[in-house]
PDB file of C-alpha atoms (C1' of nucleotides) in Angstrom:
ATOM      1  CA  UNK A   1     -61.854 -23.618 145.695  1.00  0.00           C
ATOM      2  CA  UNK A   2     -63.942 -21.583 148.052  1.00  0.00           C
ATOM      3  CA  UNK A   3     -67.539 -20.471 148.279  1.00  0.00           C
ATOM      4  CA  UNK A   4     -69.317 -16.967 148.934  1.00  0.00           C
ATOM      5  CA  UNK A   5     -72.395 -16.103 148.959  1.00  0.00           C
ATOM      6  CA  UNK A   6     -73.871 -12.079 148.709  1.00  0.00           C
ATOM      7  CA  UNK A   7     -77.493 -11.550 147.844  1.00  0.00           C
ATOM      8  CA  UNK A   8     -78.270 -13.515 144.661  1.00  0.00           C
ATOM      9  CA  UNK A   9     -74.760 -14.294 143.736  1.00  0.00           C
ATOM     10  CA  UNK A  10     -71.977 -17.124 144.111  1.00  0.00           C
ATOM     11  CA  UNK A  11     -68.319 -16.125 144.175  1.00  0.00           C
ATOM     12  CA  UNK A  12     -66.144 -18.849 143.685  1.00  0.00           C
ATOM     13  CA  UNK A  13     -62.613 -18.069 144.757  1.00  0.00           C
ATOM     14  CA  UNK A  14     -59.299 -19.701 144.268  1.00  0.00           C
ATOM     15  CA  UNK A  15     -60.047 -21.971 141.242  1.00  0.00           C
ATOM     16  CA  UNK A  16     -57.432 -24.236 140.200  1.00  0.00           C
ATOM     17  CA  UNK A  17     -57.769 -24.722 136.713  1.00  0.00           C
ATOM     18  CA  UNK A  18     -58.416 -20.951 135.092  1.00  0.00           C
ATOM     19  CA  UNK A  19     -61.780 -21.169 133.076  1.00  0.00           C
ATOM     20  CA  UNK A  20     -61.916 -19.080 130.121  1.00  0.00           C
ATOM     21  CA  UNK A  21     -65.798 -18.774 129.372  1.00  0.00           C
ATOM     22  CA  UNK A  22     -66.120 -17.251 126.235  1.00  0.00           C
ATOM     23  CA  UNK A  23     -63.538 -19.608 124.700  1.00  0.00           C
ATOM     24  CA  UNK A  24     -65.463 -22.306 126.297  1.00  0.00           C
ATOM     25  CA  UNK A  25     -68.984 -21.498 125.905  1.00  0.00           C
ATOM     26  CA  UNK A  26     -68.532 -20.991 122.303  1.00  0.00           C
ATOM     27  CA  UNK A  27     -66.064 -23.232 121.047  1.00  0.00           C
ATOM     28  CA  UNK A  28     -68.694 -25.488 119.520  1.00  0.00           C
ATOM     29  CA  UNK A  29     -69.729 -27.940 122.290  1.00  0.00           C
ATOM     30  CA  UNK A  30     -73.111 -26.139 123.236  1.00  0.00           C
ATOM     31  CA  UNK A  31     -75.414 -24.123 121.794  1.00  0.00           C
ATOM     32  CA  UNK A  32     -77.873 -22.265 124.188  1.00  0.00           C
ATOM     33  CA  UNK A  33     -75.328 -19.844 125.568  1.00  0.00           C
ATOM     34  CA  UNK A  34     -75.862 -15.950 125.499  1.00  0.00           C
ATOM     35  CA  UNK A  35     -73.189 -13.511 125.739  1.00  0.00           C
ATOM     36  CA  UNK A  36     -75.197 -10.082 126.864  1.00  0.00           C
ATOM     37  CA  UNK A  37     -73.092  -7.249 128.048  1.00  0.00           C
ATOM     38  CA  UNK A  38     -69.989  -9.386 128.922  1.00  0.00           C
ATOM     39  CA  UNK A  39     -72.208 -11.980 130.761  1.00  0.00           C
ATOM     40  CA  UNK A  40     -73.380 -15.446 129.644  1.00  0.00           C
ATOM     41  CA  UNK A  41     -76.836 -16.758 130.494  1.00  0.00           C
ATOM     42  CA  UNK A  42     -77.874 -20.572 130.197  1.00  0.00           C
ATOM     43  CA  UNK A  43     -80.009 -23.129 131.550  1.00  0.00           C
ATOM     44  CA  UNK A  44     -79.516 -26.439 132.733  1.00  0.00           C
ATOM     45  CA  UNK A  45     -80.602 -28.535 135.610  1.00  0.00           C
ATOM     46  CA  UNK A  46     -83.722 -26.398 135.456  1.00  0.00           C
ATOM     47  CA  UNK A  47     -81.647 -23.696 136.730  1.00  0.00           C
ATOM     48  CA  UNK A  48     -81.294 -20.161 134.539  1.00  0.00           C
ATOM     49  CA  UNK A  49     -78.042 -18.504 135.454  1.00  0.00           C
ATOM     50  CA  UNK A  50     -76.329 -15.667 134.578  1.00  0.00           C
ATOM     51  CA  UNK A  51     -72.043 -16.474 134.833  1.00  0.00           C
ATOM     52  CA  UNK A  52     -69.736 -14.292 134.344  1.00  0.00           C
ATOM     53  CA  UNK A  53     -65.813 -13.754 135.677  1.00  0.00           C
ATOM     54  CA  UNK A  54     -64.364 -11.576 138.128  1.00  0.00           C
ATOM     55  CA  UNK A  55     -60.857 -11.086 137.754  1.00  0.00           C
ATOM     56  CA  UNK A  56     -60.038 -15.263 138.260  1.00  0.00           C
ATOM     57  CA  UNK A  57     -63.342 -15.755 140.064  1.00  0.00           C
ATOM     58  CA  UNK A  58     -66.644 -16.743 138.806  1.00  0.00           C
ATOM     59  CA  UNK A  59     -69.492 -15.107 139.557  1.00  0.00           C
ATOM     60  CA  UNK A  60     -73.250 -17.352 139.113  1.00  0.00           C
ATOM     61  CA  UNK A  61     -76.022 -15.533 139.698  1.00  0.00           C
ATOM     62  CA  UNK A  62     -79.531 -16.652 140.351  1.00  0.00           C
ATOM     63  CA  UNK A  63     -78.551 -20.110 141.789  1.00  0.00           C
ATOM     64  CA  UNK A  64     -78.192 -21.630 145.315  1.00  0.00           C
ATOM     65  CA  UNK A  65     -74.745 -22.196 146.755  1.00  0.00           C
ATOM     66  CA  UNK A  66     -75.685 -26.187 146.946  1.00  0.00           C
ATOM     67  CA  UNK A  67     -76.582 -26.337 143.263  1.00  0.00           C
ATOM     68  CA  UNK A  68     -73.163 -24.748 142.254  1.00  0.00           C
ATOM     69  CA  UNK A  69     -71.165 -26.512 144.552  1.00  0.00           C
ATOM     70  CA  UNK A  70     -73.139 -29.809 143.053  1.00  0.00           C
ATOM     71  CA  UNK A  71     -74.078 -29.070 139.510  1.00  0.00           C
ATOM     72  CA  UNK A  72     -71.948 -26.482 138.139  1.00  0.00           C
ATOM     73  CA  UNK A  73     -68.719 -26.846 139.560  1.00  0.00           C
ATOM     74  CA  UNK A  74     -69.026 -30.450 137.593  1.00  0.00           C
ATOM     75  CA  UNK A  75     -70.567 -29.052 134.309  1.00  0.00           C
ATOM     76  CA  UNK A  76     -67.815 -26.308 134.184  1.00  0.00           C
ATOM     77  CA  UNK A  77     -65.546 -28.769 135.146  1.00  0.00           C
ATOM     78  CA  UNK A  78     -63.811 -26.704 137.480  1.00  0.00           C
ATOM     79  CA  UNK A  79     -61.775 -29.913 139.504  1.00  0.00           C
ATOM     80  CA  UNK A  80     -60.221 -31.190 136.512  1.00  0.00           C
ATOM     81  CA  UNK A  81     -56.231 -30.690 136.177  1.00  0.00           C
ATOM     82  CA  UNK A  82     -56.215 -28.770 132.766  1.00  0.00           C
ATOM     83  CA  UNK A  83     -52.537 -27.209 133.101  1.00  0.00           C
ATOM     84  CA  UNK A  84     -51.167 -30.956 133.527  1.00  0.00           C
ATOM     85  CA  UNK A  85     -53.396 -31.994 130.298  1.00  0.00           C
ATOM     86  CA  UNK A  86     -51.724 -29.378 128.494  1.00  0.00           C
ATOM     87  CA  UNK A  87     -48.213 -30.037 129.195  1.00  0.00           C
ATOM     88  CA  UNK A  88     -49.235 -33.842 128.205  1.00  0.00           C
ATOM     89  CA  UNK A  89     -50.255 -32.628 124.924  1.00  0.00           C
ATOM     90  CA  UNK A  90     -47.827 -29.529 124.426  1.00  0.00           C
ATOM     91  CA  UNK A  91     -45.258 -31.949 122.575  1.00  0.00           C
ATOM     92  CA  UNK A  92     -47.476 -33.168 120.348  1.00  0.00           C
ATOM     93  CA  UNK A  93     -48.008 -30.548 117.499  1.00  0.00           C
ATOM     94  CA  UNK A  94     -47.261 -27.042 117.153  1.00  0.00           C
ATOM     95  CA  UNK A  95     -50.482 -25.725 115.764  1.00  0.00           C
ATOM     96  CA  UNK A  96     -51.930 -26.716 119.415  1.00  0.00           C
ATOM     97  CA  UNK A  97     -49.673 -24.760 121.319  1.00  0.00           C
ATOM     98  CA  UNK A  98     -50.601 -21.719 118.748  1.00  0.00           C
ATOM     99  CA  UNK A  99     -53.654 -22.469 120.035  1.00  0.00           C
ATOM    100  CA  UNK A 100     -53.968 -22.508 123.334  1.00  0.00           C
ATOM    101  CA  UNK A 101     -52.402 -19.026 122.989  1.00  0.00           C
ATOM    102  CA  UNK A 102     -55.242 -17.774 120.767  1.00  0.00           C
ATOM    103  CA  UNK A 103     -58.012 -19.260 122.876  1.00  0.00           C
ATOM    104  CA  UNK A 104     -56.886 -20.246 126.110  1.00  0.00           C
ATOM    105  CA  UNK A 105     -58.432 -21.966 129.255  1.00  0.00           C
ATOM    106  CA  UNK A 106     -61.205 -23.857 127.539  1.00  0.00           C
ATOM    107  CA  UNK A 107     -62.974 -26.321 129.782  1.00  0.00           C
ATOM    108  CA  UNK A 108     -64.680 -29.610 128.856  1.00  0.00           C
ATOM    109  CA  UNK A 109     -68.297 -29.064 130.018  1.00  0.00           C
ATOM    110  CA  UNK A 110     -70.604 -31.551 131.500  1.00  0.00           C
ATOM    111  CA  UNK A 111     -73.514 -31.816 129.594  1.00  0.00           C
ATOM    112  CA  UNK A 112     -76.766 -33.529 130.228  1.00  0.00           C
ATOM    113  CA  UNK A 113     -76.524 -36.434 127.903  1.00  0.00           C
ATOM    114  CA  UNK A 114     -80.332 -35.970 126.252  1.00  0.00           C
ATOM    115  CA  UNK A 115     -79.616 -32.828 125.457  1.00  0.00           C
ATOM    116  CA  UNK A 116     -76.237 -33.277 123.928  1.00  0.00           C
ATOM    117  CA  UNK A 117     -77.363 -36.318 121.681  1.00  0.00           C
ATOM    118  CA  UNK A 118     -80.639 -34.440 120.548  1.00  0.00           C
ATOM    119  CA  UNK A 119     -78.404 -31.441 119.663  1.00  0.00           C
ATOM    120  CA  UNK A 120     -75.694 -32.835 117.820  1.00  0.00           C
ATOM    121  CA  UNK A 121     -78.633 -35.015 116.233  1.00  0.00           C
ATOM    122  CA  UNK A 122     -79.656 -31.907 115.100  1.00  0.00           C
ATOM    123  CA  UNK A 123     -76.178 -30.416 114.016  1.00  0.00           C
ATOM    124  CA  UNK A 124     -75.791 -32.815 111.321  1.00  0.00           C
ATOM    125  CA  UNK A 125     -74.903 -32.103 107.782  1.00  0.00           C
ATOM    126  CA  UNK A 126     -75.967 -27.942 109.174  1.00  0.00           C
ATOM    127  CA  UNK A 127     -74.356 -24.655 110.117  1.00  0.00           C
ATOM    128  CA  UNK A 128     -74.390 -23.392 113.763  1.00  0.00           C
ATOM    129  CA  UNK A 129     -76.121 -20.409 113.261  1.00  0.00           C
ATOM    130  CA  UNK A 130     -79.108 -22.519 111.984  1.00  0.00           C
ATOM    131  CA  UNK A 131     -78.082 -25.421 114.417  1.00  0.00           C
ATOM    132  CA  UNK A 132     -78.812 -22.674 117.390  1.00  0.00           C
ATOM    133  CA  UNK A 133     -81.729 -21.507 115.638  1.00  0.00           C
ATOM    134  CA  UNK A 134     -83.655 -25.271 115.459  1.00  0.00           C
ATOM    135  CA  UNK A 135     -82.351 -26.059 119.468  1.00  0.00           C
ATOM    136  CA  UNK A 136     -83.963 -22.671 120.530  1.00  0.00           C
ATOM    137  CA  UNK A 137     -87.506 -22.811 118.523  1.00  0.00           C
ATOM    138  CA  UNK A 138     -87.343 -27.329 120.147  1.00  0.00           C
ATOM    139  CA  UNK A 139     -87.162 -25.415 123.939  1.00  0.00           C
ATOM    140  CA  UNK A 140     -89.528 -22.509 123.658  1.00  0.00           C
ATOM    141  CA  UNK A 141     -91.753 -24.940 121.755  1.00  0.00           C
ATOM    142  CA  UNK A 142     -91.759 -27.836 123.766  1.00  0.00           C
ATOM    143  CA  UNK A 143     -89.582 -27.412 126.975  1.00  0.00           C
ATOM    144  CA  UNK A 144     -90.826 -25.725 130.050  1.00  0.00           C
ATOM    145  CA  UNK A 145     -90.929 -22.023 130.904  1.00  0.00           C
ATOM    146  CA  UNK A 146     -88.418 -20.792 133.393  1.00  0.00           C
ATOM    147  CA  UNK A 147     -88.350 -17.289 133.090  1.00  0.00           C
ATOM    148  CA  UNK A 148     -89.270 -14.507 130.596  1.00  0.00           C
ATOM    149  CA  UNK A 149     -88.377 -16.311 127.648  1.00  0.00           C
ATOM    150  CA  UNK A 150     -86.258 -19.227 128.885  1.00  0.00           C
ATOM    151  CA  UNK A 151     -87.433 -22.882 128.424  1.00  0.00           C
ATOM    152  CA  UNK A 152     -85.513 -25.573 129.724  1.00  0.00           C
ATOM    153  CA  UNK A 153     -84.539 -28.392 126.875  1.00  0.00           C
ATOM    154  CA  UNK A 154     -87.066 -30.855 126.343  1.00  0.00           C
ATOM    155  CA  UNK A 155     -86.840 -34.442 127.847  1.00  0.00           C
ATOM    156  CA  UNK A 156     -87.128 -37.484 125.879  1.00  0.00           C
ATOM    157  CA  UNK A 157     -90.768 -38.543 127.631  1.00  0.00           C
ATOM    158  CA  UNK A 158     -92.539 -35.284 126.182  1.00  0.00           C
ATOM    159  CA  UNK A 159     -90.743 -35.466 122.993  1.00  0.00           C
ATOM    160  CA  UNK A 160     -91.126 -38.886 122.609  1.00  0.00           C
ATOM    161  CA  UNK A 161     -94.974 -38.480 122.316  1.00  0.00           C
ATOM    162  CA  UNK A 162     -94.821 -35.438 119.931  1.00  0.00           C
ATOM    163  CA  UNK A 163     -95.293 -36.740 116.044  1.00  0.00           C
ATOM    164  CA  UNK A 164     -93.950 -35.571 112.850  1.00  0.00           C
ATOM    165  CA  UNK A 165     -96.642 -32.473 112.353  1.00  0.00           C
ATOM    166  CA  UNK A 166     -95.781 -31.745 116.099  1.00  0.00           C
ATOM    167  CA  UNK A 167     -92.178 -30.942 115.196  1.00  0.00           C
ATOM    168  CA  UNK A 168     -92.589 -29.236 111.834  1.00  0.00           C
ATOM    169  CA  UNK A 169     -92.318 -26.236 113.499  1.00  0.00           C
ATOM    170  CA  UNK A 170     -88.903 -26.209 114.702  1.00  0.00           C
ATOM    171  CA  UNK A 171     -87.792 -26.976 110.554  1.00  0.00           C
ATOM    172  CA  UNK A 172     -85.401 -29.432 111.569  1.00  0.00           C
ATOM    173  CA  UNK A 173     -86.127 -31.159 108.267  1.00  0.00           C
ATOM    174  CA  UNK A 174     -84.691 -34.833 107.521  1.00  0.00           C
ATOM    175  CA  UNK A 175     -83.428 -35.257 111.377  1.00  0.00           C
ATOM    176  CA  UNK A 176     -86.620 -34.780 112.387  1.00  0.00           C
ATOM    177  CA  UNK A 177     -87.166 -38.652 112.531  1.00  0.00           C
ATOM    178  CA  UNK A 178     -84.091 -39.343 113.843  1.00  0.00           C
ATOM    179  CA  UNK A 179     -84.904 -37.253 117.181  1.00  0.00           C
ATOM    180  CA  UNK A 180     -88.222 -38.707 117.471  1.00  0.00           C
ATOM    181  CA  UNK A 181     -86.529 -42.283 117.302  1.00  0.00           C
ATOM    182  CA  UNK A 182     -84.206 -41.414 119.223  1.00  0.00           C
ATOM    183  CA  UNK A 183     -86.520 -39.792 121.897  1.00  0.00           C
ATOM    184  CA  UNK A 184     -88.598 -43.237 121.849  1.00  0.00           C
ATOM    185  CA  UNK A 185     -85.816 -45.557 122.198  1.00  0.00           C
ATOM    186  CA  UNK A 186     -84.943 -43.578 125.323  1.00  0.00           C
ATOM    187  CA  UNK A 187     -88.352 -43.621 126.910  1.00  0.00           C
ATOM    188  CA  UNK A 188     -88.671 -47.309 126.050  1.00  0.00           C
ATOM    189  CA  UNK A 189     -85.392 -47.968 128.067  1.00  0.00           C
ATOM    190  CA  UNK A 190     -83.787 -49.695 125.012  1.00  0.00           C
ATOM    191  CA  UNK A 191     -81.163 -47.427 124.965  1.00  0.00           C
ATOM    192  CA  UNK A 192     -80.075 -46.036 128.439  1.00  0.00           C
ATOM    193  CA  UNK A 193     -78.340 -43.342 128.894  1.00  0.00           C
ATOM    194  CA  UNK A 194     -76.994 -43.578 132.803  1.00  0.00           C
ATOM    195  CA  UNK A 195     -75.861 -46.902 131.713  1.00  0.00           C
ATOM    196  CA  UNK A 196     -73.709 -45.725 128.973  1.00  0.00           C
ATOM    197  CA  UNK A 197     -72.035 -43.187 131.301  1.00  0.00           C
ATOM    198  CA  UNK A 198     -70.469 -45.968 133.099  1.00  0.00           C
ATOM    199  CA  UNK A 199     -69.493 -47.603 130.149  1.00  0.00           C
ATOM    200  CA  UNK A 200     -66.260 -48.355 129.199  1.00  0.00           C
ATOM    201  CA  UNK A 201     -65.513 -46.077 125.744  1.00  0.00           C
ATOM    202  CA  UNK A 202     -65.694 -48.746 122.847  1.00  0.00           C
ATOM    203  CA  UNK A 203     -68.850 -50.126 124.816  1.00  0.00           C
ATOM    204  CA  UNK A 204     -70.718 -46.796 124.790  1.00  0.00           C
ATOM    205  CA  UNK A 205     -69.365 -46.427 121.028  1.00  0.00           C
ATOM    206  CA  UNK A 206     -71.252 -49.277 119.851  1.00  0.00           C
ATOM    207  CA  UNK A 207     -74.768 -48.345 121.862  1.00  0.00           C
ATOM    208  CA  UNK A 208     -74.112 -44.778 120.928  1.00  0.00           C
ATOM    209  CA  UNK A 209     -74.616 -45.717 117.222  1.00  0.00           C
ATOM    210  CA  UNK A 210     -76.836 -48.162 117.182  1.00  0.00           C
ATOM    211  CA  UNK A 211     -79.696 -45.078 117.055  1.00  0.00           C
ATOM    212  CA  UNK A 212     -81.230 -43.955 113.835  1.00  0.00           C
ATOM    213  CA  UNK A 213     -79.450 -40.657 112.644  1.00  0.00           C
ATOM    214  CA  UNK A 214     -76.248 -41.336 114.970  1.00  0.00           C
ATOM    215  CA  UNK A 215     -73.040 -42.513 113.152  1.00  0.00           C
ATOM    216  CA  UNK A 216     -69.419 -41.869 114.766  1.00  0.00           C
ATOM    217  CA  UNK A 217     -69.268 -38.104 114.687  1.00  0.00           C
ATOM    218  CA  UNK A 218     -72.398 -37.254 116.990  1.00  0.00           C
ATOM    219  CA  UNK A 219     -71.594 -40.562 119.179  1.00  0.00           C
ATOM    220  CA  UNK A 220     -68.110 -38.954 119.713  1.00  0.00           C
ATOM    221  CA  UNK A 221     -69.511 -35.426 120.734  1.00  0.00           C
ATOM    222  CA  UNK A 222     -71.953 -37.083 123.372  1.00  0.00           C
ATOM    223  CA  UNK A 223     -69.191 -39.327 124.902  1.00  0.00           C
ATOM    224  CA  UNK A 224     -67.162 -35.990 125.119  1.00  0.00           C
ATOM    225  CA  UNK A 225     -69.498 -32.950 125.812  1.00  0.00           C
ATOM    226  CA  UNK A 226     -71.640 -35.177 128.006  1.00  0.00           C
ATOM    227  CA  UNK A 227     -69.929 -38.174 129.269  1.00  0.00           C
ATOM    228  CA  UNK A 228     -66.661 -36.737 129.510  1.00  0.00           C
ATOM    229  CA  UNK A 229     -64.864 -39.038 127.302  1.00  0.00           C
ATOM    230  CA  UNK A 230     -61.715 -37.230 127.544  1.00  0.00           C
ATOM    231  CA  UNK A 231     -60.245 -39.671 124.363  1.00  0.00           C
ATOM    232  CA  UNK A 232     -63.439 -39.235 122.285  1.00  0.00           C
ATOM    233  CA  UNK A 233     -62.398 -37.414 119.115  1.00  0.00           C
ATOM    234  CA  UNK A 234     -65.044 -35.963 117.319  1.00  0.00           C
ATOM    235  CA  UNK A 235     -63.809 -35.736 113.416  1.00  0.00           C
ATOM    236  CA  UNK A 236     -66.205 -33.578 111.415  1.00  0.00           C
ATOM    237  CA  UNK A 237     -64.973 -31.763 107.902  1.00  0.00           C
ATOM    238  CA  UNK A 238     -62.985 -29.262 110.100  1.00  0.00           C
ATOM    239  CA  UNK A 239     -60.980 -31.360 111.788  1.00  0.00           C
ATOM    240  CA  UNK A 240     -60.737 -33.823 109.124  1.00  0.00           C
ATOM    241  CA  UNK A 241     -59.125 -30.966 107.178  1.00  0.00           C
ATOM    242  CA  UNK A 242     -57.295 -30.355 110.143  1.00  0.00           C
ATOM    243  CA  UNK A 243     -55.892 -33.716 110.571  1.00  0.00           C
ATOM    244  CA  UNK A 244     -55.089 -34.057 106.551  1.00  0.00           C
ATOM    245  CA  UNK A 245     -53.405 -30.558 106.955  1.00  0.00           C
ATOM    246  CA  UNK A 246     -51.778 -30.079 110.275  1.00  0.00           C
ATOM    247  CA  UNK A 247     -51.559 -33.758 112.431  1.00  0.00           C
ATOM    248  CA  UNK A 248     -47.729 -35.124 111.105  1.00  0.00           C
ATOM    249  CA  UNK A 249     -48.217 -38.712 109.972  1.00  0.00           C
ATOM    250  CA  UNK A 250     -52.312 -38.113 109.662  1.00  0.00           C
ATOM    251  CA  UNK A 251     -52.511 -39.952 112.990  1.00  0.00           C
ATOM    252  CA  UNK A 252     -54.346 -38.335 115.907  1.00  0.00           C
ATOM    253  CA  UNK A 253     -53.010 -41.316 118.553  1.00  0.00           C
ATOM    254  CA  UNK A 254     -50.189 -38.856 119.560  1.00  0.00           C
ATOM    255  CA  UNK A 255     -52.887 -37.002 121.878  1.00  0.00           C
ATOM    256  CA  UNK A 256     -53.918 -40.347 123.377  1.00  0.00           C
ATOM    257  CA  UNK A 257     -56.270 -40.295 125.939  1.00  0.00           C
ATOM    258  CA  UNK A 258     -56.886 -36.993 125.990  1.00  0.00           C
ATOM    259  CA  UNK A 259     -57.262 -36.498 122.580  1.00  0.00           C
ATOM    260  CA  UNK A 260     -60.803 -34.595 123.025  1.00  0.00           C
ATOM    261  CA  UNK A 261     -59.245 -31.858 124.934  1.00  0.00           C
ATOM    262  CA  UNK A 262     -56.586 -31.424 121.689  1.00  0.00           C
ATOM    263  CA  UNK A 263     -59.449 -31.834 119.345  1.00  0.00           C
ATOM    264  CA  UNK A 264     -61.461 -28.604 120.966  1.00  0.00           C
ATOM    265  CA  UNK A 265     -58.480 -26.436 120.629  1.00  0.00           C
ATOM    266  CA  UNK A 266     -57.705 -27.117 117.706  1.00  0.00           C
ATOM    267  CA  UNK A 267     -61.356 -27.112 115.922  1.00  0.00           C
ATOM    268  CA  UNK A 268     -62.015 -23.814 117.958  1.00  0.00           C
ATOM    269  CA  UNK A 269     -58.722 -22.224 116.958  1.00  0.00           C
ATOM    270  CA  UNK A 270     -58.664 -23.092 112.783  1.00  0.00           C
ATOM    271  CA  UNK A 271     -62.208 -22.232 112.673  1.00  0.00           C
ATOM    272  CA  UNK A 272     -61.117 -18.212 114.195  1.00  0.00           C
ATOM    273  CA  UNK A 273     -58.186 -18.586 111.537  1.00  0.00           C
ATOM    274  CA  UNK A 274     -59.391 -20.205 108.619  1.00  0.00           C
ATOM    275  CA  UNK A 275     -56.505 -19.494 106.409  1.00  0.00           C
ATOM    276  CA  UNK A 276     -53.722 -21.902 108.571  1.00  0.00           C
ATOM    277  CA  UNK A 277     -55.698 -24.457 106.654  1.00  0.00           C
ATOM    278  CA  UNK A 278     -54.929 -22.897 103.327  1.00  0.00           C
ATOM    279  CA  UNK A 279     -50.653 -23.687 103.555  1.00  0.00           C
TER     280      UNK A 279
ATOM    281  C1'  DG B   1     -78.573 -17.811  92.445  1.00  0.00           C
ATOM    282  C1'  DT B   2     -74.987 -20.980  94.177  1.00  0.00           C
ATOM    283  C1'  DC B   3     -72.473 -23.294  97.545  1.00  0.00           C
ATOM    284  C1'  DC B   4     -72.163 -25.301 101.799  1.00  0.00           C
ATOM    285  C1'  DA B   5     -73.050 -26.663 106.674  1.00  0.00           C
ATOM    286  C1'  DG B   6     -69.549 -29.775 113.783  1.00  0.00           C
ATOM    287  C1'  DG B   7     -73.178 -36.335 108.957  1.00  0.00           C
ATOM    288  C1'  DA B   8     -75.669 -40.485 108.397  1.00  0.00           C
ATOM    289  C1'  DT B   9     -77.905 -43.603 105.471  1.00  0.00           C
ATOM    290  C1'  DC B  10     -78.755 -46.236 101.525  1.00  0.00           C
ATOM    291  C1'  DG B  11     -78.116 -48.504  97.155  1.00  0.00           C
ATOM    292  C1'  DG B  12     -75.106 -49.999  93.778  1.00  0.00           C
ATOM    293  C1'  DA B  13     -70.430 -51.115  92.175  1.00  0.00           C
TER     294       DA B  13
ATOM    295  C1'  DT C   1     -66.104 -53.021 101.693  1.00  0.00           C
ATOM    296  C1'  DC C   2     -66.216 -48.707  99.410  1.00  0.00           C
ATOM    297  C1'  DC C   3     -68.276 -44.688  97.189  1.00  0.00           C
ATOM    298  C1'  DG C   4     -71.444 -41.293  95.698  1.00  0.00           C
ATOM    299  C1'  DA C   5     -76.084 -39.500  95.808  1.00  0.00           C
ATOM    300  C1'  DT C   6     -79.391 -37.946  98.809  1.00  0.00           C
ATOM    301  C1'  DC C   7     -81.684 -35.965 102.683  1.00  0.00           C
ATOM    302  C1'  DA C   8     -84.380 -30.361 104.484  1.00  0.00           C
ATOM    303  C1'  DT C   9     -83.369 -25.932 105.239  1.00  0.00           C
ATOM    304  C1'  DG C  10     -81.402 -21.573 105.195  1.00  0.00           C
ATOM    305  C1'  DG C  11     -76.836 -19.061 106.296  1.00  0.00           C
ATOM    306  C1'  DA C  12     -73.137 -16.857 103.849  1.00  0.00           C
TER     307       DA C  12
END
DNA sequence: GTCCAGGATCGGA
DNA sequence: TCCGATCATGGA
């Protein structure tokens, strides 16, 4: 990997592990992404950037060459060995290898843990339209204001201190209390999220749902999307259905421990083709 | 208008 | 331990 810098913008040359980022940025791990005009703008780290590729490079714009060599080269997960992944899973069921021809080169991202948990908090028993809809009125709402109109996500201390009226706003109806739980037991220090990073998986399981609102599904998307978990299997009705239909035997130990990576594949690709799931 | 959504919780069998 | 009703809201 190799670093340029021109004006405003990053090149990074000679990546490893080709990063596909529509497939990634919208294969259902995170929500604040915008596609304008072939480019995708986000925030995190308190940093608004504008990404985009370059024949096998990526371009960042509107970042400093120590933040991407820090901070985004880990949250795009650029160092990671994704070719030898796949040819550990490739013998493990066919529907996988349709898709990583459909939607190829998706990455794991790196996720800020907070933000992950309060999203897929929010995600529950919803649609992702809606899902990105609630996330975007929490940030311009009660995050701070970066740019134009982009707000950073929230952190637990400020949410923490907001109250039921506070968050009527955002209509994120029954998991409303579940956040605000959530965001106290955080600033409390009851439940620490650093520590569960270095956590062995069944460990951070256990803590994981031990919060109000968070059962196994949302505590496998955190150890994923954020902790990078790369055996956490998060089994919502989609891949349930996709297990039930597609996995031989039912049994989803045949991707072992990096059953995640499988899992995003596979969710991403049956949701684009709905009617494999109807054989 | 009806059905359903990247679920979790609770009460009752 | 298991199962179904329920939760708030609006997208499709």
């Amino acid at each position: 990997m190799n670093f340029l810098e021109l004006q405003n913008k990053i090149l990074i040359t000679e990546i490893k592990n080709d990063i596909n980022l529509e497939n990634t940025l919208e294969c259902g791990q995170c929500f604040r992404w915008k596609k304008i005009n072939n480019k995708y703008h986000g925030i995190a780290n308190n940093e608004n950037i504008t990404v985009y590729k370059k024949n096998k490079d990526l371009i960042i714009e509107n970042s400093n060459i120590n933040n991407v060599k820090n901070f985004w080269v880990n949250y795009f997960d650029l160092n990671l060995d994704y070719t030898k992944i796949k040819k550990y899973l490739s013998n493990t069921n066919t529907y996988l290898l349709q898709a990583y021809e459909s939607c190829p080169d998706i990455h794991i991202l790196n996720q800020e843990p907070w933000e992950t948990l309060c999203s897929f908090i929010i995600s529950q028993n919803n649609n992702i339209p809606r899902i990105k809809k609630i996330i975007s009125k929490l940030c311009e709402n009660f995050g701070y204001k970066l740019s134009n109109n982009n707000f950073s996500f929230p952190d637990y201390k400020i949410m923490s201190q907001l109250k039921k009226k506070d968050l009527e706003i955002i209509k994120s109806g029954f998991r409303t209390r579940y956040i605000l739980n959530t965001a106290e037991k955080i600033s409390t220090g009851e439940i620490n999220l650093e520590e569960i990073k270095n956590m062995e998986i069944n460990q951070a399981r256990k803590k994981l749902v031990t919060l109000n609102g968070v059962g196994p599904k949302i505590s496998e998307c955190v150890l994923l999307y954020s902790y990078h978990k790369l055996e956490a299997f998060p089994m919502d009705i989609w891949m349930k259905k996709v297990v039930d239909k597609l996995i031989a035997n039912k049994d989803i130990k045949i991707f072992g421990k990096y059953a995640g990576i499988a899992q995003q594949y596979l969710y991403y690709y049956i949701r684009k083709n709905k009617h494999i799931l109807e054989l």
